[in-house]
Amino acid sequence: MTAQLSSKGPAVPSTIMTVDDSPSMRMLLRAALTDLGFNVLEAENGIHALERLEGAEPDLLITDINMPRLDGFGLIEQVRSKARHRNLPILVLTTESSDEKKLRARQAGATGWIVKPFHPEKLAAAIRRVLH
Amino acid sequence: MTLLGITREGFRRINVNQGETRVSDDPDVVLTTVLGSCIAACLYDPAAKIGGINHFLLAEPGRSDIDGTSMQRYGVYAMEVLINAMLTMGAARNRLRARLYGGASMLDGFHDIGSDNAQFARRFLRDEGIALVGEDVGGTGARRIEFRPTLGLARCRTVTDRHAVERAVPIPTAAAMAPPGDVEFF
């Protein structure tokens, strides 16, 4: 599904899965993404995200890196190993910005990298780019 | 953050201003900050001997404040930055311990921002499963905190001129911080 995202939000609501172990950060993302007109699914770590992906078809996955049980790198690798999610856009959203970790995310199959704190307009622009 | 020089004991003092976060594994470093209604969370991993401190002005943004520049003032962002910086340096989340300072009622008759900040910080730590092992919050006095990051030891002293505290400490401008929300496509 491809969203028609304008400044007023998508005509057809797309679904975005956010993966972050911080409840507060999930709350902020949910507030921002619902304001942009998206449906939001949430997971609190990589394992939880994989479980939720078994029964869901999100249009975009936004994941943190440092998480318990399964971190963002492991999640991306697992998602990319599944045929049905091979083309799912994945944005990393993290406070980290080292080139080494960006390279690792890229090699794992991430689509892009966003440095926290997210800026809603930049986040919207990034989403627009990957969903179109 | 601002380097303040060398203490008599030979420690290197680093001041952490509003909106800033600093993490260190240097046993010769003392992280210091002055607080009124703001909160400083001091986190440390006693096994890895890594510690850090943040300094935030407000607890959580309203929906209209969810932008990169504003978020730097909020605890929800400051705590995330501190935890991730510590994990990056080698700390383990399940070993993290916390001390909280600040949250004073600095303006009589106005909304008690300090109390909101303290409640937020406690709730955040509880939600994140991080043990709160010490705190000195509330009251009406400003505080100066000195934190030894590798030992997790903190000294909290009352500052006499409480109104001078947060007037004297500028909130960092966006230009002084890492660009928020930078996006890079692969």
CSV table of N, CA, C and O in Angstrom, one decimal, chain A residues 20-25 27-28 30-32 34-35 64 66-68 91-92 94-96 99 101-103 105-106 110-120 122-123 125-127 129-130, chain B residues 60-72 74-89 93 120 123-124 126-128 177-186:
chain,number,residue,atom,x,y,z
A,20,ASP,N,10.5,0.6,19.8
A,20,ASP,CA,11.3,1.3,20.7
A,20,ASP,C,11.1,0.8,22.1
A,20,ASP,O,9.9,0.6,22.5
A,21,ASP,N,12.1,0.6,22.9
A,21,ASP,CA,11.9,0.1,24.2
A,21,ASP,C,11.5,1.2,25.2
A,21,ASP,O,11.1,0.9,26.3
A,22,SER,N,11.5,2.4,24.8
A,22,SER,CA,11.1,3.5,25.7
A,22,SER,C,9.7,3.8,25.5
A,22,SER,O,9.2,4.2,24.4
A,23,PRO,N,8.8,3.6,26.6
A,23,PRO,CA,7.4,3.9,26.4
A,23,PRO,C,7.2,5.4,26.1
A,23,PRO,O,6.3,5.7,25.4
A,24,SER,N,8.0,6.2,26.7
A,24,SER,CA,7.9,7.7,26.4
A,24,SER,C,8.1,8.0,24.9
A,24,SER,O,7.4,8.8,24.3
A,25,MET,N,9.2,7.4,24.4
A,25,MET,CA,9.5,7.6,23.0
A,25,MET,C,8.4,7.1,22.1
A,25,MET,O,8.0,7.7,21.1
A,27,MET,N,5.3,6.9,22.9
A,27,MET,CA,4.2,7.9,23.0
A,27,MET,C,4.4,9.1,22.1
A,27,MET,O,3.5,9.5,21.4
A,28,LEU,N,5.6,9.6,22.1
A,28,LEU,CA,5.9,10.8,21.2
A,28,LEU,C,5.7,10.4,19.8
A,28,LEU,O,5.2,11.2,19.0
A,30,ARG,N,3.9,8.0,18.5
A,30,ARG,CA,2.5,7.8,18.3
A,30,ARG,C,1.7,9.1,18.1
A,30,ARG,O,0.9,9.3,17.1
A,31,ALA,N,2.1,10.1,18.9
A,31,ALA,CA,1.4,11.4,18.8
A,31,ALA,C,1.8,12.1,17.5
A,31,ALA,O,0.9,12.6,16.8
A,32,ALA,N,3.0,12.0,17.1
A,32,ALA,CA,3.4,12.7,15.9
A,32,ALA,C,2.9,12.0,14.7
A,32,ALA,O,2.4,12.6,13.7
A,34,THR,N,0.2,9.9,14.4
A,34,THR,CA,-1.2,10.0,14.3
A,34,THR,C,-1.6,11.4,13.8
A,34,THR,O,-2.6,11.6,13.1
A,35,ASP,N,-0.9,12.4,14.3
A,35,ASP,CA,-1.1,13.8,13.8
A,35,ASP,C,-0.9,13.8,12.3
A,35,ASP,O,-1.6,14.6,11.6
A,64,ASP,N,14.3,1.7,16.8
A,64,ASP,CA,15.4,2.1,17.6
A,64,ASP,C,16.5,1.1,17.4
A,64,ASP,O,16.3,0.0,16.8
A,66,ASN,N,19.3,0.4,20.1
A,66,ASN,CA,19.6,-0.2,21.4
A,66,ASN,C,18.3,-0.6,22.1
A,66,ASN,O,17.6,0.2,22.7
A,67,MET,N,18.0,-2.0,22.1
A,67,MET,CA,16.9,-2.5,22.7
A,67,MET,C,17.2,-3.9,23.3
A,67,MET,O,18.1,-4.5,22.8
A,68,PRO,N,16.5,-4.3,24.4
A,68,PRO,CA,16.8,-5.6,24.9
A,68,PRO,C,16.2,-6.7,24.1
A,68,PRO,O,15.4,-6.4,23.2
A,91,LEU,N,13.2,2.5,8.6
A,91,LEU,CA,14.0,3.7,9.0
A,91,LEU,C,14.5,3.4,10.5
A,91,LEU,O,13.7,3.0,11.3
A,92,VAL,N,15.8,3.7,10.7
A,92,VAL,CA,16.3,3.6,12.0
A,92,VAL,C,16.2,5.0,12.7
A,92,VAL,O,16.5,6.0,12.0
A,94,THR,N,17.4,6.8,16.1
A,94,THR,CA,18.3,6.5,17.2
A,94,THR,C,19.0,7.8,17.6
A,94,THR,O,19.1,8.7,16.8
A,95,THR,N,19.5,7.8,18.8
A,95,THR,CA,20.3,8.9,19.2
A,95,THR,C,21.8,8.7,18.7
A,95,THR,O,22.6,9.7,18.8
A,96,GLU,N,22.1,7.6,18.3
A,96,GLU,CA,23.4,7.3,17.8
A,96,GLU,C,23.7,7.8,16.4
A,96,GLU,O,22.7,8.0,15.6
A,99,ASP,N,29.4,6.4,12.2
A,99,ASP,CA,29.5,5.9,10.8
A,99,ASP,C,29.5,4.4,10.8
A,99,ASP,O,28.9,3.7,10.0
A,101,LYS,N,28.0,2.3,12.9
A,101,LYS,CA,26.7,1.8,13.2
A,101,LYS,C,25.8,2.1,12.0
A,101,LYS,O,24.9,1.2,11.6
A,102,LYS,N,26.0,3.2,11.3
A,102,LYS,CA,25.2,3.5,10.1
A,102,LYS,C,25.5,2.4,9.0
A,102,LYS,O,24.6,1.9,8.4
A,103,LEU,N,26.8,2.1,8.9
A,103,LEU,CA,27.2,1.1,7.9
A,103,LEU,C,26.6,-0.2,8.2
A,103,LEU,O,26.1,-1.0,7.3
A,105,ALA,N,23.8,-0.8,9.9
A,105,ALA,CA,22.4,-0.8,9.6
A,105,ALA,C,22.2,-0.9,8.1
A,105,ALA,O,21.2,-1.6,7.6
A,106,ARG,N,23.0,-0.2,7.3
A,106,ARG,CA,22.9,-0.2,5.9
A,106,ARG,C,23.1,-1.6,5.3
A,106,ARG,O,22.3,-2.1,4.5
A,110,ALA,N,18.7,-1.6,6.2
A,110,ALA,CA,17.9,-0.4,6.5
A,110,ALA,C,17.8,0.5,5.3
A,110,ALA,O,18.7,0.5,4.5
A,111,THR,N,16.7,1.2,5.3
A,111,THR,CA,16.4,2.2,4.2
A,111,THR,C,17.0,3.5,4.5
A,111,THR,O,17.5,4.3,3.6
A,112,GLY,N,17.0,3.9,5.8
A,112,GLY,CA,17.5,5.2,6.2
A,112,GLY,C,17.8,5.3,7.7
A,112,GLY,O,17.4,4.4,8.4
A,113,TRP,N,18.4,6.5,8.0
A,113,TRP,CA,18.8,6.7,9.4
A,113,TRP,C,18.4,8.1,9.9
A,113,TRP,O,18.7,9.1,9.2
A,114,ILE,N,17.7,8.1,11.0
A,114,ILE,CA,17.2,9.4,11.5
A,114,ILE,C,17.8,9.6,12.9
A,114,ILE,O,17.7,8.7,13.7
A,115,VAL,N,18.4,10.7,13.2
A,115,VAL,CA,18.9,11.0,14.5
A,115,VAL,C,17.9,11.6,15.4
A,115,VAL,O,17.2,12.6,15.1
A,116,LYS,N,17.7,11.0,16.6
A,116,LYS,CA,16.8,11.6,17.6
A,116,LYS,C,17.4,12.8,18.1
A,116,LYS,O,18.7,12.9,18.2
A,117,PRO,N,16.7,13.8,18.5
A,117,PRO,CA,15.2,13.8,18.6
A,117,PRO,C,14.6,14.0,17.2
A,117,PRO,O,15.2,14.8,16.4
A,118,PHE,N,13.6,13.3,16.9
A,118,PHE,CA,13.0,13.5,15.5
A,118,PHE,C,12.3,14.8,15.4
A,118,PHE,O,11.7,15.3,16.4
A,119,HIS,N,12.4,15.4,14.3
A,119,HIS,CA,11.7,16.6,14.0
A,119,HIS,C,10.5,16.2,13.1
A,119,HIS,O,10.6,15.6,12.1
A,120,PRO,N,9.3,16.5,13.6
A,120,PRO,CA,8.1,16.0,12.9
A,120,PRO,C,8.1,16.3,11.4
A,120,PRO,O,7.7,15.5,10.6
A,122,LYS,N,10.7,16.8,9.4
A,122,LYS,CA,11.7,16.0,8.8
A,122,LYS,C,11.3,14.5,8.7
A,122,LYS,O,11.5,13.8,7.7
A,123,LEU,N,10.6,14.1,9.8
A,123,LEU,CA,10.1,12.8,9.8
A,123,LEU,C,9.1,12.6,8.7
A,123,LEU,O,9.1,11.6,8.0
A,125,ALA,N,8.8,14.2,6.0
A,125,ALA,CA,9.5,14.2,4.7
A,125,ALA,C,10.2,12.9,4.4
A,125,ALA,O,10.1,12.4,3.3
A,126,ALA,N,10.8,12.3,5.4
A,126,ALA,CA,11.4,11.0,5.2
A,126,ALA,C,10.4,9.9,4.9
A,126,ALA,O,10.6,9.1,4.0
A,127,ILE,N,9.3,10.0,5.6
A,127,ILE,CA,8.2,9.0,5.4
A,127,ILE,C,7.6,9.2,4.0
A,127,ILE,O,7.4,8.2,3.2
A,129,ARG,N,9.1,10.2,1.4
A,129,ARG,CA,10.1,9.8,0.5
A,129,ARG,C,10.1,8.2,0.4
A,129,ARG,O,10.2,7.7,-0.8
A,130,VAL,N,10.0,7.5,1.5
A,130,VAL,CA,10.1,6.1,1.4
A,130,VAL,C,8.8,5.4,1.0
A,130,VAL,O,8.8,4.3,0.5
B,60,GLU,N,7.5,16.6,29.9
B,60,GLU,CA,7.1,16.1,28.6
B,60,GLU,C,6.5,17.2,27.8
B,60,GLU,O,5.8,18.0,28.3
B,61,PRO,N,6.7,17.2,26.5
B,61,PRO,CA,6.1,18.2,25.7
B,61,PRO,C,4.6,18.0,25.4
B,61,PRO,O,4.2,16.8,25.5
B,62,GLY,N,3.9,19.1,25.2
B,62,GLY,CA,2.6,18.9,24.6
B,62,GLY,C,2.7,18.5,23.2
B,62,GLY,O,3.7,18.5,22.6
B,63,ARG,N,1.5,18.2,22.6
B,63,ARG,CA,1.6,17.7,21.2
B,63,ARG,C,2.1,18.8,20.3
B,63,ARG,O,2.8,18.5,19.3
B,64,SER,N,1.9,20.1,20.6
B,64,SER,CA,2.4,21.2,19.8
B,64,SER,C,3.9,21.4,19.9
B,64,SER,O,4.5,22.2,19.2
B,65,ASP,N,4.5,20.8,20.9
B,65,ASP,CA,5.9,21.0,21.2
B,65,ASP,C,6.8,19.9,20.7
B,65,ASP,O,8.0,19.8,21.0
B,66,ILE,N,6.2,19.0,19.9
B,66,ILE,CA,7.0,17.8,19.5
B,66,ILE,C,7.8,18.2,18.2
B,66,ILE,O,7.5,17.9,17.1
B,67,ASP,N,8.8,19.0,18.5
B,67,ASP,CA,9.8,19.4,17.4
B,67,ASP,C,11.2,19.2,18.0
B,67,ASP,O,11.4,19.2,19.2
B,68,GLY,N,12.1,19.1,17.1
B,68,GLY,CA,13.5,18.8,17.5
B,68,GLY,C,14.1,19.8,18.5
B,68,GLY,O,14.7,19.4,19.5
B,69,THR,N,13.9,21.0,18.2
B,69,THR,CA,14.6,22.0,19.1
B,69,THR,C,13.9,22.0,20.5
B,69,THR,O,14.6,22.0,21.5
B,70,SER,N,12.6,22.0,20.5
B,70,SER,CA,11.9,22.1,21.8
B,70,SER,C,12.2,20.8,22.6
B,70,SER,O,12.3,20.9,23.8
B,71,MET,N,12.3,19.7,21.9
B,71,MET,CA,12.4,18.4,22.7
B,71,MET,C,13.7,18.3,23.5
B,71,MET,O,13.8,17.6,24.4
B,72,GLN,N,14.7,19.1,23.1
B,72,GLN,CA,16.0,19.1,23.8
B,72,GLN,C,15.8,19.6,25.3
B,72,GLN,O,16.6,19.3,26.1
B,74,TYR,N,13.3,18.7,27.1
B,74,TYR,CA,12.3,17.8,27.8
B,74,TYR,C,13.0,16.6,28.4
B,74,TYR,O,13.9,16.0,27.7
B,75,GLY,N,12.5,16.2,29.5
B,75,GLY,CA,13.0,15.0,30.1
B,75,GLY,C,12.9,13.7,29.3
B,75,GLY,O,13.8,12.9,29.3
B,76,VAL,N,11.8,13.6,28.6
B,76,VAL,CA,11.6,12.4,27.8
B,76,VAL,C,12.7,12.2,26.8
B,76,VAL,O,13.1,11.1,26.5
B,77,TYR,N,13.2,13.3,26.2
B,77,TYR,CA,14.3,13.2,25.3
B,77,TYR,C,15.6,13.1,26.0
B,77,TYR,O,16.5,12.3,25.7
B,78,ALA,N,15.8,13.9,27.1
B,78,ALA,CA,17.1,13.9,27.8
B,78,ALA,C,17.4,12.5,28.4
B,78,ALA,O,18.5,12.1,28.4
B,79,MET,N,16.4,11.8,28.9
B,79,MET,CA,16.6,10.5,29.5
B,79,MET,C,17.0,9.5,28.4
B,79,MET,O,17.8,8.7,28.6
B,80,GLU,N,16.3,9.6,27.2
B,80,GLU,CA,16.6,8.7,26.1
B,80,GLU,C,18.1,8.9,25.7
B,80,GLU,O,18.8,7.9,25.4
B,81,VAL,N,18.5,10.1,25.6
B,81,VAL,CA,19.8,10.4,25.1
B,81,VAL,C,20.8,9.9,26.1
B,81,VAL,O,21.8,9.3,25.7
B,82,LEU,N,20.6,10.1,27.4
B,82,LEU,CA,21.5,9.6,28.4
B,82,LEU,C,21.6,8.1,28.4
B,82,LEU,O,22.7,7.6,28.4
B,83,ILE,N,20.5,7.4,28.4
B,83,ILE,CA,20.6,6.0,28.4
B,83,ILE,C,21.3,5.4,27.2
B,83,ILE,O,22.2,4.6,27.3
B,84,ASN,N,20.9,5.9,26.0
B,84,ASN,CA,21.6,5.4,24.8
B,84,ASN,C,23.1,5.8,24.8
B,84,ASN,O,23.9,5.0,24.3
B,85,ALA,N,23.4,6.9,25.3
B,85,ALA,CA,24.9,7.3,25.3
B,85,ALA,C,25.6,6.3,26.2
B,85,ALA,O,26.8,5.9,25.9
B,86,MET,N,25.0,6.0,27.3
B,86,MET,CA,25.7,5.0,28.2
B,86,MET,C,25.8,3.6,27.6
B,86,MET,O,26.8,3.0,27.8
B,87,LEU,N,24.7,3.2,27.0
B,87,LEU,CA,24.8,1.9,26.3
B,87,LEU,C,25.8,1.8,25.2
B,87,LEU,O,26.6,0.9,25.1
B,88,THR,N,25.9,2.9,24.5
B,88,THR,CA,26.9,3.0,23.5
B,88,THR,C,28.3,2.9,24.0
B,88,THR,O,29.2,2.3,23.4
B,89,MET,N,28.5,3.5,25.2
B,89,MET,CA,29.9,3.5,25.8
B,89,MET,C,30.2,2.1,26.4
B,89,MET,O,31.3,1.8,26.8
B,93,ARG,N,22.0,-2.1,30.3
B,93,ARG,CA,20.7,-1.5,30.7
B,93,ARG,C,20.3,-2.1,32.1
B,93,ARG,O,19.9,-1.4,33.0
B,120,PHE,N,7.8,13.1,36.8
B,120,PHE,CA,8.1,12.5,35.5
B,120,PHE,C,9.3,11.6,35.6
B,120,PHE,O,9.3,10.5,35.1
B,123,ARG,N,8.7,8.4,37.4
B,123,ARG,CA,7.8,7.5,36.6
B,123,ARG,C,8.6,6.9,35.4
B,123,ARG,O,8.5,5.7,35.1
B,124,PHE,N,9.5,7.7,34.8
B,124,PHE,CA,10.3,7.2,33.7
B,124,PHE,C,11.2,6.1,34.1
B,124,PHE,O,11.3,5.1,33.5
B,126,ARG,N,10.8,4.1,36.7
B,126,ARG,CA,10.0,3.0,37.0
B,126,ARG,C,9.6,2.2,35.7
B,126,ARG,O,9.7,1.0,35.6
B,127,ASP,N,9.1,3.0,34.7
B,127,ASP,CA,8.7,2.4,33.4
B,127,ASP,C,9.9,1.7,32.8
B,127,ASP,O,9.7,0.7,32.1
B,128,GLU,N,11.0,2.2,32.9
B,128,GLU,CA,12.2,1.7,32.2
B,128,GLU,C,12.9,0.6,33.0
B,128,GLU,O,13.9,0.0,32.6
B,177,MET,N,23.7,22.3,19.6
B,177,MET,CA,23.4,20.9,19.8
B,177,MET,C,23.5,20.2,18.4
B,177,MET,O,23.6,20.8,17.4
B,178,ALA,N,23.5,18.9,18.5
B,178,ALA,CA,23.5,18.1,17.3
B,178,ALA,C,22.2,18.4,16.5
B,178,ALA,O,21.2,18.6,17.1
B,179,PRO,N,22.3,18.5,15.2
B,179,PRO,CA,21.1,18.8,14.4
B,179,PRO,C,20.0,17.8,14.7
B,179,PRO,O,20.2,16.6,14.5
B,180,PRO,N,18.8,18.2,15.2
B,180,PRO,CA,17.8,17.2,15.5
B,180,PRO,C,17.2,16.7,14.2
B,180,PRO,O,17.0,17.4,13.2
B,181,GLY,N,16.9,15.4,14.2
B,181,GLY,CA,16.1,14.8,13.2
B,181,GLY,C,16.8,14.7,11.9
B,181,GLY,O,16.1,14.5,10.8
B,182,ASP,N,18.1,14.8,11.9
B,182,ASP,CA,18.8,14.6,10.6
B,182,ASP,C,18.5,13.3,10.0
B,182,ASP,O,18.5,12.2,10.6
B,183,VAL,N,18.2,13.3,8.7
B,183,VAL,CA,17.8,12.1,8.0
B,183,VAL,C,18.9,11.7,6.9
B,183,VAL,O,19.4,12.6,6.2
B,184,GLU,N,19.3,10.5,6.9
B,184,GLU,CA,20.2,10.0,5.9
B,184,GLU,C,19.6,8.7,5.2
B,184,GLU,O,19.3,7.8,5.9
B,185,PHE,N,19.6,8.7,3.9
B,185,PHE,CA,19.1,7.6,3.2
B,185,PHE,C,20.2,6.7,2.7
B,185,PHE,O,21.2,7.3,2.3
B,186,PHE,N,20.0,5.4,2.7
B,186,PHE,CA,21.1,4.5,2.3
B,186,PHE,C,20.9,4.2,0.8
B,186,PHE,O,19.8,4.2,0.2
